[in-house]
Coordinates of C-alpha atoms and ligand atoms in Angstrom, one line a residue:
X9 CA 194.5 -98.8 -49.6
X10 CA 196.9 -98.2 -52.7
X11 CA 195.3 -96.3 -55.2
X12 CA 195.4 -98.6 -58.6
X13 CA 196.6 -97.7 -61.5
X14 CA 195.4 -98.9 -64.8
X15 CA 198.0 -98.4 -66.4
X16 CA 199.7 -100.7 -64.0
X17 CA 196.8 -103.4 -64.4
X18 CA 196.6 -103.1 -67.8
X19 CA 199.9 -104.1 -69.8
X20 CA 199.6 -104.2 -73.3
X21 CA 200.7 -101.9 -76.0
X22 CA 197.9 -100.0 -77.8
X23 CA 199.9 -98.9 -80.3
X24 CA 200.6 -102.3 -81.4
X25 CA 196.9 -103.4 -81.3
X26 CA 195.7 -101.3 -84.3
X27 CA 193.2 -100.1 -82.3
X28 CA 190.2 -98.4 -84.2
X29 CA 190.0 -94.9 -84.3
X30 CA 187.1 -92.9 -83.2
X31 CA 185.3 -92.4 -86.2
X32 CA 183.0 -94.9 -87.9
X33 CA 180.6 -97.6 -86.0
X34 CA 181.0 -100.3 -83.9
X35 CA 182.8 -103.2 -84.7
X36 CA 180.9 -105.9 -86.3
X37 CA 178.2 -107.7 -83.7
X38 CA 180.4 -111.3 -83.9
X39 CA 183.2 -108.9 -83.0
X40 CA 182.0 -107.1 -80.5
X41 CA 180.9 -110.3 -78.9
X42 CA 184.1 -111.5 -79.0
X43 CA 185.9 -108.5 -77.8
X44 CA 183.1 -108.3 -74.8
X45 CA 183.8 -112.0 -73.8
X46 CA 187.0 -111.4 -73.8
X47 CA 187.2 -108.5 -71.7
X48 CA 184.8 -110.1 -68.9
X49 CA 187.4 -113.7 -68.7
X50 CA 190.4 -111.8 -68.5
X51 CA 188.6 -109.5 -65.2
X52 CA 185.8 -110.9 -63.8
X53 CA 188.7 -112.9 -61.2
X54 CA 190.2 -109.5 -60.3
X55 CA 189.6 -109.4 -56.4
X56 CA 191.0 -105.8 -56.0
X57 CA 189.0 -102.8 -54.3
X58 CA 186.0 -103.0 -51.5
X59 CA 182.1 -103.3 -52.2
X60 CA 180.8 -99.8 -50.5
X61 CA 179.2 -100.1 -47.4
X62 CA 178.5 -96.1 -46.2
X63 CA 174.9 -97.2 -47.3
X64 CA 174.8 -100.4 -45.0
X65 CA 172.5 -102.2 -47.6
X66 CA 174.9 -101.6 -50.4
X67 CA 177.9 -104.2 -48.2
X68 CA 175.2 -106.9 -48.9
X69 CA 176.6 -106.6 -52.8
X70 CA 178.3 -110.1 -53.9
X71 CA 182.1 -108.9 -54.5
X72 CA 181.6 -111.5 -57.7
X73 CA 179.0 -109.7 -59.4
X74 CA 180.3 -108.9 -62.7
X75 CA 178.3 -107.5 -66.1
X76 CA 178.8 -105.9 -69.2
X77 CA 176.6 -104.6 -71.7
X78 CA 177.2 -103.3 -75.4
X79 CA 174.8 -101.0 -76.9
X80 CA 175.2 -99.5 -80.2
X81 CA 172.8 -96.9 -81.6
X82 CA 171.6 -99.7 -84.2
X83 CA 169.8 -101.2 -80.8
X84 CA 171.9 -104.1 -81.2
X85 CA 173.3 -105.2 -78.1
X86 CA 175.0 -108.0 -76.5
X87 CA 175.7 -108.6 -72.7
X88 CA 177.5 -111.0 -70.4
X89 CA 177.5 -112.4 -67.0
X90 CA 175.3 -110.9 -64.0
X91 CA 172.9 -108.9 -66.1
X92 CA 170.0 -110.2 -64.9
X93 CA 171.1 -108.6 -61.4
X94 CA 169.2 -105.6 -60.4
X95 CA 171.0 -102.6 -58.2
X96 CA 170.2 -99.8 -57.4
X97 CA 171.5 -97.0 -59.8
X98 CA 173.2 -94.1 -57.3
X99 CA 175.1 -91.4 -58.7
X100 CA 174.9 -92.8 -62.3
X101 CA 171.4 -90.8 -62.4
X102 CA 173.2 -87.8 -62.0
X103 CA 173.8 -87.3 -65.7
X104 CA 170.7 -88.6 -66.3
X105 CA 168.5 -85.9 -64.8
X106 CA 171.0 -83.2 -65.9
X107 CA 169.7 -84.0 -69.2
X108 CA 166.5 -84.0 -68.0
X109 CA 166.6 -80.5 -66.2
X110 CA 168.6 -78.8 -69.5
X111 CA 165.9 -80.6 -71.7
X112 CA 163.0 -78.7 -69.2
X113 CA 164.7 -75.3 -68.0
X114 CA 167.8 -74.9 -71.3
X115 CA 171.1 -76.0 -71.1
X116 CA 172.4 -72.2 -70.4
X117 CA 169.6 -71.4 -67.4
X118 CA 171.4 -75.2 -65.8
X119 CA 174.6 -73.7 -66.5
X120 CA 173.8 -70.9 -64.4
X121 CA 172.0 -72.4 -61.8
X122 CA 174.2 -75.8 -61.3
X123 CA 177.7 -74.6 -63.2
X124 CA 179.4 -77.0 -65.3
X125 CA 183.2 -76.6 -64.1
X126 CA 185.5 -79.4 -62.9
X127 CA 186.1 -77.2 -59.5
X128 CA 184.5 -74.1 -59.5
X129 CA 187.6 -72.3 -58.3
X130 CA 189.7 -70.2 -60.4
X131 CA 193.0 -71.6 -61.8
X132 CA 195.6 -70.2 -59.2
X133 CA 192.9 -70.8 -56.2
X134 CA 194.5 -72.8 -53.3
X135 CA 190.7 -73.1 -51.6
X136 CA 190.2 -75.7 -54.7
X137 CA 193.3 -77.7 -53.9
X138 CA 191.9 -77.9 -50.1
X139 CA 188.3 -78.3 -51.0
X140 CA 188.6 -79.5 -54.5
X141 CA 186.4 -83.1 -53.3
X142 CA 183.7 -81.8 -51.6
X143 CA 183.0 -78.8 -53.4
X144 CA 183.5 -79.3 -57.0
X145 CA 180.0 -77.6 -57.9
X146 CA 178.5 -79.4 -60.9
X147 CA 175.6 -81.7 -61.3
X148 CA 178.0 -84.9 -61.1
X149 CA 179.1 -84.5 -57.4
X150 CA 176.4 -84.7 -54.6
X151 CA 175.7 -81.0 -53.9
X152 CA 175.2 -80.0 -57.5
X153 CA 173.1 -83.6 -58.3
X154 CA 170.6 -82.6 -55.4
X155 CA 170.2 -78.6 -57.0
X156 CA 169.6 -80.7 -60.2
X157 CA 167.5 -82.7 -58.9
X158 CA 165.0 -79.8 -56.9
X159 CA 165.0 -78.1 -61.0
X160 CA 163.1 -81.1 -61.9
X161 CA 160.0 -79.4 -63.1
X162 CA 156.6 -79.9 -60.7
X163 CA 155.0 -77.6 -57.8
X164 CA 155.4 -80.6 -55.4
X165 CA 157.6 -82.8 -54.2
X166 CA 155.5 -85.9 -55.8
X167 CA 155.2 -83.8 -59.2
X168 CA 159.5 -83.8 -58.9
X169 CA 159.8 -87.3 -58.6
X170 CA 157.2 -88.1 -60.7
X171 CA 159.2 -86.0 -63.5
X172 CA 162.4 -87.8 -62.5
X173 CA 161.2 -91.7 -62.4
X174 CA 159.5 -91.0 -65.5
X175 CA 162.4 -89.6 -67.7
X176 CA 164.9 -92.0 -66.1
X177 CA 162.6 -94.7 -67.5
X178 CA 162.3 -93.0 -70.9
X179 CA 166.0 -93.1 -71.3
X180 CA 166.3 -96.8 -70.1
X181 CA 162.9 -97.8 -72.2
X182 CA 161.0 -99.3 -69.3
X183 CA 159.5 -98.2 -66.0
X184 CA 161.9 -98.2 -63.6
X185 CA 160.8 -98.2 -59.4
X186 CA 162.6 -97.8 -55.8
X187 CA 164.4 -100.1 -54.3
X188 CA 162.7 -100.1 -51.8
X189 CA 165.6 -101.7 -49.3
X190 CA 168.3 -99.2 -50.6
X191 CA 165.7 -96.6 -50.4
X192 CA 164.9 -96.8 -46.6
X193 CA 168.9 -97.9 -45.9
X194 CA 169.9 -94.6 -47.4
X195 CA 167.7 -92.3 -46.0
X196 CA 168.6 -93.5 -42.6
X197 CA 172.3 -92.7 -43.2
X198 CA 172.6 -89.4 -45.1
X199 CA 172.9 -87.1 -43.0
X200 CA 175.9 -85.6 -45.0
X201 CA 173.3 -84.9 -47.8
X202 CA 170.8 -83.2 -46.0
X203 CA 173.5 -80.8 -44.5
X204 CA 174.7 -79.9 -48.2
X205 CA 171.1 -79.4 -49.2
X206 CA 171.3 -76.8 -45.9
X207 CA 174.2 -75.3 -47.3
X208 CA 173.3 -74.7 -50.5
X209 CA 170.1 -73.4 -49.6
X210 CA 171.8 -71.1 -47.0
X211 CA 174.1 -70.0 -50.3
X212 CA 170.6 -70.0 -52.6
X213 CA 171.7 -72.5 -54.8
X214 CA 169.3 -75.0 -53.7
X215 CA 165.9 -74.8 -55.9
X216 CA 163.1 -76.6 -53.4
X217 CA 162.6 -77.4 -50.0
X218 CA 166.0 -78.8 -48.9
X219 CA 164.2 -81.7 -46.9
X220 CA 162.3 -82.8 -49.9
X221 CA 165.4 -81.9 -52.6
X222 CA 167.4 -84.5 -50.6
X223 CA 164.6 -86.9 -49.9
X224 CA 163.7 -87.0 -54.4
X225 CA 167.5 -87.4 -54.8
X226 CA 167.2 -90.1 -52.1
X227 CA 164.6 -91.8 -54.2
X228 CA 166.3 -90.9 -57.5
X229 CA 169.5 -93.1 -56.4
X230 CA 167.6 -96.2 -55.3
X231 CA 165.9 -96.7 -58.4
X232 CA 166.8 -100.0 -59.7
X233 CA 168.6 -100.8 -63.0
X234 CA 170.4 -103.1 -64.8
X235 CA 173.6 -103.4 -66.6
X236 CA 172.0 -103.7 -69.7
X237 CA 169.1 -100.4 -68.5
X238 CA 172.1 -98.5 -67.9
X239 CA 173.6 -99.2 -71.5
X240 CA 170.1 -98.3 -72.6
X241 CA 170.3 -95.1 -71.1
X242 CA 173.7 -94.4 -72.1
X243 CA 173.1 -95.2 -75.7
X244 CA 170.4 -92.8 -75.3
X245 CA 173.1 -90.1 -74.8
X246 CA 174.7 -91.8 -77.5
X247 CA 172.0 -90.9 -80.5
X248 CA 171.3 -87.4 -80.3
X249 CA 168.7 -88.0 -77.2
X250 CA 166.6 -90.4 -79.0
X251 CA 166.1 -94.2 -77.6
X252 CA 167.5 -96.5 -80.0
X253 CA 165.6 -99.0 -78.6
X254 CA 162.2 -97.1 -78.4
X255 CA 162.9 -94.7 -80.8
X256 CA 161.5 -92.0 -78.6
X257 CA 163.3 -88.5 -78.4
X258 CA 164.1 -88.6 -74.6
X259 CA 166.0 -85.1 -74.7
X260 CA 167.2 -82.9 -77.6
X261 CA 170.9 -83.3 -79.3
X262 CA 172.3 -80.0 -78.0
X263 CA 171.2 -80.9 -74.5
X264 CA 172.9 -84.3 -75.3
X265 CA 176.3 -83.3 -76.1
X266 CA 176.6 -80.9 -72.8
X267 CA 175.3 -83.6 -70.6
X268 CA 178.4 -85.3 -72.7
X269 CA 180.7 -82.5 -71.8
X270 CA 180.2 -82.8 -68.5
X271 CA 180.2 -86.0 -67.7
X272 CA 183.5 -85.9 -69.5
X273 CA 185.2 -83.8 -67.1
X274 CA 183.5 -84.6 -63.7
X275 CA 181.8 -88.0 -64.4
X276 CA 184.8 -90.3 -62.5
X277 CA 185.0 -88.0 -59.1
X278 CA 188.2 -87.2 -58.6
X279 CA 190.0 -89.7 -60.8
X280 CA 188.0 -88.1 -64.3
X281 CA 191.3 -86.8 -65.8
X282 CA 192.9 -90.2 -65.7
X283 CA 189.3 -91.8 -66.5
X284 CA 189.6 -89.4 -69.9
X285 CA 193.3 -90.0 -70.1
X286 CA 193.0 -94.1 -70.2
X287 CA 189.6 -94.1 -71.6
X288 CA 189.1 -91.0 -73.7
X289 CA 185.0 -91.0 -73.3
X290 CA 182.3 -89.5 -71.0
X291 CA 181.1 -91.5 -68.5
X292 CA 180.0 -92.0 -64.9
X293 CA 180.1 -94.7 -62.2
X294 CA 178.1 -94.9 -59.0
X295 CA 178.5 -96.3 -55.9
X296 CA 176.5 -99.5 -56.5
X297 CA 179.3 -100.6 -59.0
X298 CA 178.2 -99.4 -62.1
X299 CA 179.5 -97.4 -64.8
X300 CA 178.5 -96.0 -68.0
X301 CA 180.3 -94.6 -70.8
X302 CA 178.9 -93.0 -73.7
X303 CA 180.5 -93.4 -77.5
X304 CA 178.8 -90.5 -79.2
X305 CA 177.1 -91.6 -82.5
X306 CA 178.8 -95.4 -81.6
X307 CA 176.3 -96.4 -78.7
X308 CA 177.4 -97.0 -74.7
X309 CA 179.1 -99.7 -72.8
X310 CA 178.0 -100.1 -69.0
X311 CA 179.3 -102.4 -66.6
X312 CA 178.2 -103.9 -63.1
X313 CA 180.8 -104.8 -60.8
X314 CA 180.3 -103.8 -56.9
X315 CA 184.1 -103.8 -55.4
X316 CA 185.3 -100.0 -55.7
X317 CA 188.6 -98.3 -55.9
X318 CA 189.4 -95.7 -52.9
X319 CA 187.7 -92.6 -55.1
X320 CA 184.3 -95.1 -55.5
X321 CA 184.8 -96.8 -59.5
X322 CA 184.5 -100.1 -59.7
X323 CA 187.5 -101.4 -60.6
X324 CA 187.0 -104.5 -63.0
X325 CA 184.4 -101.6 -64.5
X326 CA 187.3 -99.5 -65.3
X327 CA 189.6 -101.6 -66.4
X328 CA 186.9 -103.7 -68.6
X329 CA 186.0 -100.4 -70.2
X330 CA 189.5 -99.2 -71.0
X331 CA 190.1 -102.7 -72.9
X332 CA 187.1 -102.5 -75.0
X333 CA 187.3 -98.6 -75.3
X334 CA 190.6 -99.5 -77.0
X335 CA 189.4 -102.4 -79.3
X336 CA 186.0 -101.3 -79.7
X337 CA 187.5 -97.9 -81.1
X338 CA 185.0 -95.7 -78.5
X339 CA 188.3 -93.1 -77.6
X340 CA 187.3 -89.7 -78.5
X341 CA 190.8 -88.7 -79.2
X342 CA 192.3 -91.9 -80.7
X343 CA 193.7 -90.7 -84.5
X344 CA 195.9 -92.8 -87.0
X345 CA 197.8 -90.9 -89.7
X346 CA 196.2 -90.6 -93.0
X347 CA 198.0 -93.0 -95.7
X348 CA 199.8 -90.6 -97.7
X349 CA 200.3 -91.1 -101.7
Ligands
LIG428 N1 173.3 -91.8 -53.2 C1 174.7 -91.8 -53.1 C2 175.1 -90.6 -52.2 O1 174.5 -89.6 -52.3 C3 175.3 -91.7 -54.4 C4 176.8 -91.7 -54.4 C5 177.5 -92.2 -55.6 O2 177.0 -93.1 -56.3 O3 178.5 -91.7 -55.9 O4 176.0 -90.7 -51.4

């Protein structure tokens, strides 16, 4: 499979588009409507990149399924096409119960306990060029997502998830529950997880029983979302920690902005330093097909589509979010000289 590029896909100028910078709010609501519509025409008949199927449930995903949803930190939102479709959430958690973790044990105790680095190796190490996939060692990537996810405060496995089902629904503003499907379809196929929940607890960077640590992450990805949950929850991270749709403080703002961090540098897998290159925001995709990126003090954009480049981003995901991130003015690092008398 080729690997795509963006940049290839994605032909205009944005230097001649006047795009916003990344200060102020969102565009206007009739705007952003506009803008959103327009991104979802002009991608939802992309047919490139493969719905995942490692999870044999996950291959019953329609390759059409296609959603976007705005959220700013107003609560005003607006959404188009499937986002009425529920899926089950995977690795976009991951952030999710980092902040939950920070907000319960401090964001320097998770630091030390999960690390917060891109590789983990030192700059001139040739083990991270070999190994850089599989042991990037932060909460983003598998093996540090399951030592987040055995911090989640409770004696027992049940108080754990418990912790975990609950925040996850604070941050999207409604209960969330298992798929029950994805649940059983996964847990009869990772076998990969439960041998880097053995590692790690063989290196004592695992925090709980590795069965159960695996077993709670298990659960964690299955729950089922929305497009428009996942905005929720991304918006979330968006406002200092507090819902903008509930208005309840979910986390605090310092844990916020190094959930934000990381997610910056680690949140795409191995394609994050073109995601932050194109895109110039945090965010994080999953498996399922959805991605959320995070605007800070803007709101969140997620999208749902389930066919997948080779590194496991949805493709009409990325390249819907680098059209809006341009003309919704969400780039961190997008500047326009100051007029000068
Ligand atoms: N539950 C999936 C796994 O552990 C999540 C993968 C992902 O979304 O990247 O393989």
């Amino acid at each position: 499979m080729t690997k795509l590029s963006m940049h290839e896909q994605l032909p205009f100028d944005e230097d001649a588009t006047a795009s916003p910078v990344s200060t102020g709010d969102l565009p206007r609501p009739d705007e952003v409507r506009a803008m959103v519509t327009e991104a979802y025409e002009r991608y939802r008949a992309n047919v490139d990149g493969h719905v995942a199927d490692y999870i044999p449930v996950l291959a019953k995903a329609s390759p059409s399924w296609f959603g976007i949803s705005v959220v700013g930190v107003s609560g005003k939102s607006f959404e188009i096409g499937d986002v009425a479709t529920t899926f089950s959430i995977q690795s976009v958690s991951k952030p999710f119960v980092f902040a939950l973790v920070c907000d319960a044990i401090g964001y320097e105790e998770a630091r030390q306990r999960l690390g917060v680095n891109s590789t983990g190796f030192p700059f001139d190490s040739l083990m991270a060029v070999e190994l850089n996939v599989d042991r990037t060692m932060n909460p983003l990537v598998n093996a540090g997502a399951m030592a987040a996810t055995s911090l989640a405060p409770g004696a027992t496995a049940a108080e754990k998830w418990e912790r975990i089902r609950d925040g996850l629904s604070r941050f999207a503003g409604r209960e969330l529950s298992v798929d029950e499907e994805v649940y059983v379809s996964e847990s009869a196929t990772n076998l990969r997880n439960q041998g880097i929940a053995h590692l790690l607890e063989s290196y004592g960077r695992l925090y709980f029983d590795p069965d159960q640590a695996t077993d709670i992450y298990t659960r964690q990805c299955s729950l089922g979302v929305t497009v428009h949950d996942l905005a929720v929850m991304a918006a979330t991270l968006a406002n200092g920690g507090v819902n903008p749709l509930t208005g309840e403080e979910v986390v605090g703002r310092g844990v916020c902005r190094r959930v934000l961090a990381v997610m910056a540098t680690a949140g795409l897998y191995e394609l994050s330093g073109d995601w932050l290159y194109e895109i110039g925001v945090p965010g994080k995709s999953g498996v399922s097909g959805g991605i959320v990126t995070v605007s800070p003090g803007k709101g969140s954009l997620a999208t749902f589509s389930p066919p997948l480049d080779p590194a496991g981003n949805s493709v009409r995901g990325q390249l819907a979010t680098k059209y809006l991130a341009e003309r919704l003015g969400l780039n961190l690092f997008s500047s326009a000289a100051a007029s000068r008398d």
